[in-house]
Short mmCIF file of C-alpha atoms in Angstrom, two decimals:
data_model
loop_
_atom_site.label_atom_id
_atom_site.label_comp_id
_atom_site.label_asym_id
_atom_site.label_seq_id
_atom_site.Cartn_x
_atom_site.Cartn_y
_atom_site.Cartn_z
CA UNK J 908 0.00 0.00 0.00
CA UNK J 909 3.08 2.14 0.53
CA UNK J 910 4.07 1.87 -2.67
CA UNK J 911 0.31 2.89 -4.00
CA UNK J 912 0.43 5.83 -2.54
CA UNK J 913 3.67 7.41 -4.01
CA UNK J 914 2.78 6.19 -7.14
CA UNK J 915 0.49 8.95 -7.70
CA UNK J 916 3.05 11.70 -5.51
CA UNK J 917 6.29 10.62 -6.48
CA UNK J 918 7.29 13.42 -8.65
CA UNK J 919 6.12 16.01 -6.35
CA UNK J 920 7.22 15.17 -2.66
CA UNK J 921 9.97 14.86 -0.98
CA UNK J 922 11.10 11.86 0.35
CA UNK J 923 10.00 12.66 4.44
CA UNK J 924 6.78 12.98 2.75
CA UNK J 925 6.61 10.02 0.90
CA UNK J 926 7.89 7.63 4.23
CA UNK J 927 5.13 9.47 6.52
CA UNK J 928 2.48 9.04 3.34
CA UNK J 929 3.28 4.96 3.39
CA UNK J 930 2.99 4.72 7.03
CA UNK J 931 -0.51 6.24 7.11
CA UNK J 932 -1.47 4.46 3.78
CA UNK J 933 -0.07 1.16 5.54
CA UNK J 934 -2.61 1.87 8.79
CA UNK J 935 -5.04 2.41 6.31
CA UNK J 936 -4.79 -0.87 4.51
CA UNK J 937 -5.09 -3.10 7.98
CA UNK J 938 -8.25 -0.79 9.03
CA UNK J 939 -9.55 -1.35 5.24
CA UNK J 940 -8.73 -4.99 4.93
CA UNK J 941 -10.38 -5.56 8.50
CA UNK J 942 -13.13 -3.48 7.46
CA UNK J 943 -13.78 -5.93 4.09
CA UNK J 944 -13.59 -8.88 6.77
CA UNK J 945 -16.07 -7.38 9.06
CA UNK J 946 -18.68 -6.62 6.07
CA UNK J 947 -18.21 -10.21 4.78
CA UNK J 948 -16.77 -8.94 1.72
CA UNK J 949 -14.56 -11.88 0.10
CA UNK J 950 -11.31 -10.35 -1.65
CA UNK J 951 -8.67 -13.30 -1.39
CA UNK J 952 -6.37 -10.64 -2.29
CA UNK J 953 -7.12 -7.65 -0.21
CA UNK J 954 -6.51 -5.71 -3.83
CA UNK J 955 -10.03 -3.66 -2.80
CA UNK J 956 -8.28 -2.04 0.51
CA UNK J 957 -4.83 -1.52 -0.98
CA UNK J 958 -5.93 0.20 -4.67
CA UNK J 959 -8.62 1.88 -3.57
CA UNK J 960 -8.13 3.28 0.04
CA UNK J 961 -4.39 4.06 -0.76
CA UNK J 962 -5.09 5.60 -4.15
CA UNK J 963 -7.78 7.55 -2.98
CA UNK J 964 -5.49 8.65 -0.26
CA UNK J 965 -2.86 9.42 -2.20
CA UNK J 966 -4.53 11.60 -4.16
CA UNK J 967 -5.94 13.56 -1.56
CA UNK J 968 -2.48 13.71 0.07
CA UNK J 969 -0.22 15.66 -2.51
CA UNK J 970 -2.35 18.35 -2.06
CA UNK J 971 -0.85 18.71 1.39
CA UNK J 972 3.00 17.10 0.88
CA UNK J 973 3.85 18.36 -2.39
CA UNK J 974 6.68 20.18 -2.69
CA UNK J 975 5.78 24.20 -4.53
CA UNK J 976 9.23 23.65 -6.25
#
């Protein structure tokens, strides 16, 4: 999920930005992917809490880590 979320930031942040961006985006995942258990949603993969929460967060986030250079 870490890697998600740069994917969309990584030519705009700096690098503190992208390590405290995977740690949230890696919180996110386990709340997500317990969150998909809890609903009784089946995804063998957990591709539904890493591609979607962490993309959506990622794109949210470089609005608030990228770097005005």
């Amino acid at each position: 999920s870490g890697l998600v979320i740069v994917t969309c930031m990584c030519g705009f942040v700096d690098p503190w930005a992208a390590v405290v961006c995977s740690a949230i985006a890696g919180a996110l995942y386990a709340a997500g992917s317990w969150l998909l258990l809890r609903c009784g949603i089946d995804d063998p993969l957990d591709s539904s809490a890493v591609h979607l929460g962490s993309g959506m967060l990622g794109s949210i986030m470089v609005a608030f880590v990228a770097n005005p250079k």
